[in-house]
Amino acid sequence: MTTDELLSIEPQELQFPFELKKQISCSLLLLNKSDNYVAFKVKTTNPKKYCVRPNTGVVLPRSTCDVTVTMQAQKEMPLDMQCKDKFLLQSVIASPGASAKDITPEMFNKEAGHEVEECKLRVVYVARPGPPSPVREESEEGSSPRASVSDNGNYSVSEQSAVSRSHVQRPQPEENSYEAKALISKLTEEKNSAIQQNKQLQQELELLRHHSSRSRVGLPFLYIILVGMVGIILGYLMKKT
């Protein structure tokens, strides 16, 4: 028989997000609705494929217990994502103060006259959700913030926010004009300063050229005077002799 008088089980089926070559786990929540100590035992039709922890235990009155079922890594993809594996959860009233070490296989033997409640759980493979498609995001990012007018002639809230963001992010023409004027004024001052320095350099160069030409003219003139004086002295000496 299948009843929920002793234990309530959630969920009613074991859902595994299937993925090749990877261990996958899911959990069961056992709720003891009674005022008794309830012993439980979990069985499966494929014990080599699944690991159940704990597979036996005692749920205290008005309390819960978590059971973790782990499916071993699979090498092949199941056909049509279907699974025929099943689980059976048995529960029976235990003596007050009982613990997991007090559980024996005989407690779940119906033939011995024990009242055993049973709940069958099937295994379901669930496709793992893929990454979100970037097509919609790109279309939204690439679309213009142009807003459409609704039937009553007003902008919707999202459209108004998009338009307001475009106004906030758009640079103000007055600010750009002021910055451009300041930049032009600075460049003009630097240009005038460069021209003035160029003029000063040209003037200094002309002065250097002038001094150089005077020194070149003065040197031959002095040389002529010296030669003339030497000639006069020699003539005078020759007349004496």
Short mmCIF file of C-alpha atoms in Angstrom, two decimals:
data_model
loop_
_atom_site.label_atom_id
_atom_site.label_comp_id
_atom_site.label_asym_id
_atom_site.label_seq_id
_atom_site.Cartn_x
_atom_site.Cartn_y
_atom_site.Cartn_z
CA MET A 1 0.00 0.00 0.00
CA THR A 2 1.04 3.58 -0.59
CA THR A 3 0.02 6.16 2.01
CA ASP A 4 1.32 9.37 3.49
CA GLU A 5 0.28 8.68 7.07
CA LEU A 6 3.80 8.36 8.49
CA LEU A 7 6.09 10.24 6.08
CA SER A 8 5.45 12.93 3.54
CA ILE A 9 7.97 12.91 0.66
CA GLU A 10 8.94 15.88 -1.47
CA PRO A 11 9.33 15.81 -4.40
CA GLN A 12 7.34 12.84 -5.64
CA GLU A 13 9.91 12.07 -8.36
CA LEU A 14 13.69 12.20 -8.61
CA GLN A 15 14.74 14.80 -11.19
CA PHE A 16 18.31 14.67 -12.49
CA PRO A 17 19.65 17.39 -14.84
CA PHE A 18 21.42 14.88 -17.04
CA GLU A 19 25.00 15.52 -18.16
CA LEU A 20 27.47 13.03 -19.61
CA LYS A 21 30.48 11.94 -17.53
CA LYS A 22 29.40 13.83 -14.46
CA GLN A 23 27.90 12.83 -11.11
CA ILE A 24 24.49 14.38 -10.52
CA SER A 25 22.62 14.62 -7.22
CA CYS A 26 19.12 15.45 -6.10
CA SER A 27 17.48 15.59 -2.66
CA LEU A 28 14.42 14.18 -0.98
CA LEU A 29 12.76 15.75 2.02
CA LEU A 30 11.10 13.33 4.44
CA LEU A 31 8.55 14.87 6.81
CA ASN A 32 7.29 12.91 9.82
CA LYS A 33 3.73 14.07 10.45
CA SER A 34 3.08 11.67 13.28
CA ASP A 35 4.01 11.62 16.96
CA ASN A 36 5.98 8.40 16.53
CA TYR A 37 9.57 7.61 15.70
CA VAL A 38 9.53 6.49 12.07
CA ALA A 39 12.23 4.29 10.54
CA PHE A 40 12.76 4.41 6.77
CA LYS A 41 14.67 2.50 4.13
CA VAL A 42 15.36 3.45 0.50
CA LYS A 43 15.67 0.83 -2.26
CA THR A 44 16.31 1.15 -5.99
CA THR A 45 16.00 -1.07 -9.04
CA ASN A 46 19.55 -0.11 -10.09
CA PRO A 47 21.77 -0.03 -6.99
CA LYS A 48 25.03 0.12 -9.00
CA LYS A 49 23.96 3.33 -10.68
CA TYR A 50 22.84 5.28 -7.62
CA CYS A 51 24.23 6.11 -4.20
CA VAL A 52 21.72 6.99 -1.44
CA ARG A 53 22.81 8.78 1.75
CA PRO A 54 21.41 7.90 4.17
CA ASN A 55 19.65 4.85 2.78
CA THR A 56 18.24 4.02 6.24
CA GLY A 57 17.45 6.18 9.23
CA VAL A 58 14.94 7.35 11.82
CA VAL A 59 12.85 10.51 11.53
CA LEU A 60 11.92 11.97 14.89
CA PRO A 61 8.30 12.95 15.61
CA ARG A 62 7.19 16.11 13.83
CA SER A 63 10.61 16.58 12.21
CA THR A 64 12.29 16.20 8.83
CA CYS A 65 15.20 14.36 7.26
CA ASP A 66 17.12 15.07 4.03
CA VAL A 67 18.10 12.19 1.75
CA THR A 68 20.61 12.75 -1.08
CA VAL A 69 20.52 10.51 -4.15
CA THR A 70 23.59 10.66 -6.40
CA MET A 71 23.65 9.21 -9.90
CA GLN A 72 27.04 7.97 -11.04
CA ALA A 73 28.64 9.53 -14.13
CA GLN A 74 27.13 8.11 -17.30
CA LYS A 75 29.10 7.44 -20.48
CA GLU A 76 26.17 7.33 -22.89
CA MET A 77 23.20 9.57 -23.52
CA PRO A 78 19.89 7.82 -22.70
CA LEU A 79 17.52 7.22 -25.57
CA ASP A 80 14.94 10.02 -25.77
CA MET A 81 16.07 11.12 -22.26
CA GLN A 82 13.90 8.37 -20.76
CA CYS A 83 14.74 6.38 -17.62
CA LYS A 84 13.08 3.23 -16.28
CA ASP A 85 14.82 3.29 -12.90
CA LYS A 86 12.62 3.48 -9.82
CA PHE A 87 13.01 3.95 -6.08
CA LEU A 88 10.99 2.53 -3.21
CA LEU A 89 10.87 4.25 0.16
CA GLN A 90 9.60 2.09 3.03
CA SER A 91 8.64 3.47 6.42
CA VAL A 92 7.56 1.81 9.64
CA ILE A 93 6.89 2.89 13.21
CA ALA A 94 9.96 2.38 15.42
CA SER A 95 10.23 2.16 19.17
CA PRO A 96 10.55 5.47 21.05
CA GLY A 97 14.12 6.70 21.20
CA ALA A 98 15.23 4.47 18.32
CA SER A 99 18.22 5.49 16.17
CA ALA A 100 19.70 4.39 12.85
CA LYS A 101 21.76 1.65 14.52
CA ASP A 102 18.56 0.05 15.83
CA ILE A 103 17.16 -0.50 12.33
CA THR A 104 17.08 -4.12 11.10
CA PRO A 105 15.87 -5.64 7.81
CA GLU A 106 13.23 -7.55 9.78
CA MET A 107 11.45 -4.28 10.62
CA PHE A 108 10.43 -3.88 6.92
CA ASN A 109 9.26 -7.47 6.45
CA LYS A 110 5.55 -7.50 5.70
CA GLU A 111 5.35 -11.27 6.01
CA ALA A 112 6.40 -10.97 9.64
CA GLY A 113 3.27 -8.94 10.28
CA HIS A 114 4.83 -5.46 10.33
CA GLU A 115 2.80 -2.58 8.95
CA VAL A 116 5.09 -1.10 6.34
CA GLU A 117 4.18 1.96 4.31
CA GLU A 118 5.68 2.21 0.82
CA CYS A 119 6.09 5.03 -1.66
CA LYS A 120 7.37 4.50 -5.20
CA LEU A 121 9.41 7.23 -6.86
CA ARG A 122 10.32 7.35 -10.52
CA VAL A 123 13.45 8.87 -12.05
CA VAL A 124 13.14 11.72 -14.56
CA TYR A 125 15.96 13.15 -16.65
CA VAL A 126 15.76 16.90 -17.09
CA ALA A 127 17.67 18.72 -19.82
CA ARG A 128 20.23 21.08 -18.36
CA PRO A 129 19.33 24.68 -19.25
CA GLY A 130 21.64 26.15 -21.87
CA PRO A 131 23.18 29.63 -21.86
CA PRO A 132 20.85 32.51 -22.77
CA SER A 133 20.74 33.41 -26.44
CA PRO A 134 22.71 36.58 -27.21
CA VAL A 135 20.52 37.43 -30.21
CA ARG A 136 17.86 39.20 -28.21
CA GLU A 137 20.40 41.11 -26.12
CA GLU A 138 22.33 42.24 -29.18
CA SER A 139 19.17 43.39 -30.90
CA GLU A 140 18.19 45.33 -27.81
CA GLU A 141 21.63 46.87 -27.39
CA GLY A 142 21.92 47.69 -31.08
CA SER A 143 18.45 49.16 -31.35
CA SER A 144 17.94 52.88 -31.30
CA PRO A 145 16.51 54.44 -28.12
CA ARG A 146 13.80 55.92 -30.33
CA ALA A 147 10.51 55.59 -28.46
CA SER A 148 7.22 54.68 -30.03
CA VAL A 149 3.96 56.35 -29.17
CA SER A 150 1.27 54.27 -27.55
CA ASP A 151 -2.39 54.30 -28.50
CA ASN A 152 -3.18 57.18 -26.18
CA GLY A 153 -0.34 59.29 -27.58
CA ASN A 154 1.96 58.96 -24.53
CA TYR A 155 5.34 57.35 -24.09
CA SER A 156 5.56 54.21 -22.02
CA VAL A 157 7.68 54.20 -18.83
CA SER A 158 10.53 52.18 -20.37
CA GLU A 159 10.55 54.40 -23.46
CA GLN A 160 10.64 57.55 -21.36
CA SER A 161 13.58 56.20 -19.36
CA ALA A 162 15.44 55.32 -22.57
CA VAL A 163 14.86 58.82 -23.96
CA SER A 164 15.91 60.45 -20.68
CA ARG A 165 19.12 58.38 -20.61
CA SER A 166 19.94 59.49 -24.16
CA HIS A 167 19.51 63.15 -23.12
CA VAL A 168 21.67 62.72 -20.04
CA GLN A 169 24.48 60.94 -21.85
CA ARG A 170 24.50 63.33 -24.85
CA PRO A 171 27.14 66.10 -24.38
CA GLN A 172 25.85 69.67 -24.20
CA PRO A 173 26.74 71.90 -27.22
CA GLU A 174 27.45 74.93 -24.98
CA GLU A 175 30.03 73.02 -22.96
CA ASN A 176 31.74 71.78 -26.12
CA SER A 177 31.79 75.32 -27.59
CA TYR A 178 33.38 76.76 -24.44
CA GLU A 179 36.08 74.10 -24.36
CA ALA A 180 36.82 74.64 -28.07
CA LYS A 181 37.18 78.40 -27.59
CA ALA A 182 39.53 77.94 -24.65
CA LEU A 183 41.66 75.51 -26.66
CA ILE A 184 41.83 77.90 -29.66
CA SER A 185 42.83 80.81 -27.39
CA LYS A 186 45.61 78.77 -25.81
CA LEU A 187 46.94 77.66 -29.20
CA THR A 188 46.88 81.29 -30.47
CA GLU A 189 48.92 82.49 -27.48
CA GLU A 190 51.48 79.74 -28.03
CA LYS A 191 51.71 80.65 -31.72
CA ASN A 192 52.29 84.38 -30.98
CA SER A 193 54.94 83.50 -28.41
CA ALA A 194 56.73 81.28 -30.92
CA ILE A 195 56.66 84.06 -33.55
CA GLN A 196 58.09 86.60 -31.06
CA GLN A 197 60.90 84.25 -30.10
CA ASN A 198 61.65 83.65 -33.76
CA LYS A 199 61.96 87.43 -34.36
CA GLN A 200 64.34 87.83 -31.43
CA LEU A 201 66.52 85.01 -32.72
CA GLN A 202 66.66 86.64 -36.17
CA GLN A 203 67.69 89.99 -34.66
CA GLU A 204 70.47 88.39 -32.62
CA LEU A 205 71.66 86.56 -35.73
CA GLU A 206 71.87 89.85 -37.72
CA LEU A 207 73.93 91.47 -34.94
CA LEU A 208 76.35 88.55 -34.95
CA ARG A 209 76.71 88.80 -38.72
CA HIS A 210 77.38 92.57 -38.51
CA HIS A 211 80.11 92.21 -35.87
CA SER A 212 81.70 89.43 -37.85
CA SER A 213 81.83 91.52 -41.06
CA ARG A 214 83.43 94.53 -39.21
CA SER A 215 86.12 92.38 -37.70
CA ARG A 216 86.94 90.97 -41.14
CA VAL A 217 87.26 94.52 -42.68
CA GLY A 218 89.45 95.88 -39.84
CA LEU A 219 92.05 93.13 -40.03
CA PRO A 220 93.29 93.79 -43.64
CA PHE A 221 93.47 97.57 -43.00
CA LEU A 222 95.73 97.09 -39.97
CA TYR A 223 97.89 94.73 -41.99
CA ILE A 224 98.39 97.38 -44.72
CA ILE A 225 99.45 100.01 -42.18
CA LEU A 226 102.03 97.66 -40.66
CA VAL A 227 103.45 96.81 -44.08
CA GLY A 228 103.68 100.52 -44.99
CA MET A 229 105.55 101.38 -41.80
CA VAL A 230 107.99 98.55 -42.34
CA GLY A 231 108.58 99.82 -45.90
CA ILE A 232 109.28 103.39 -44.72
CA ILE A 233 111.77 102.17 -42.13
CA LEU A 234 113.60 100.04 -44.66
CA GLY A 235 113.79 102.97 -47.12
CA TYR A 236 115.19 105.23 -44.50
CA LEU A 237 117.86 102.73 -43.56
CA MET A 238 118.83 102.20 -47.17
CA LYS A 239 119.30 105.96 -47.74
CA LYS A 240 121.64 106.12 -44.78
CA THR A 241 123.81 103.43 -46.13
#
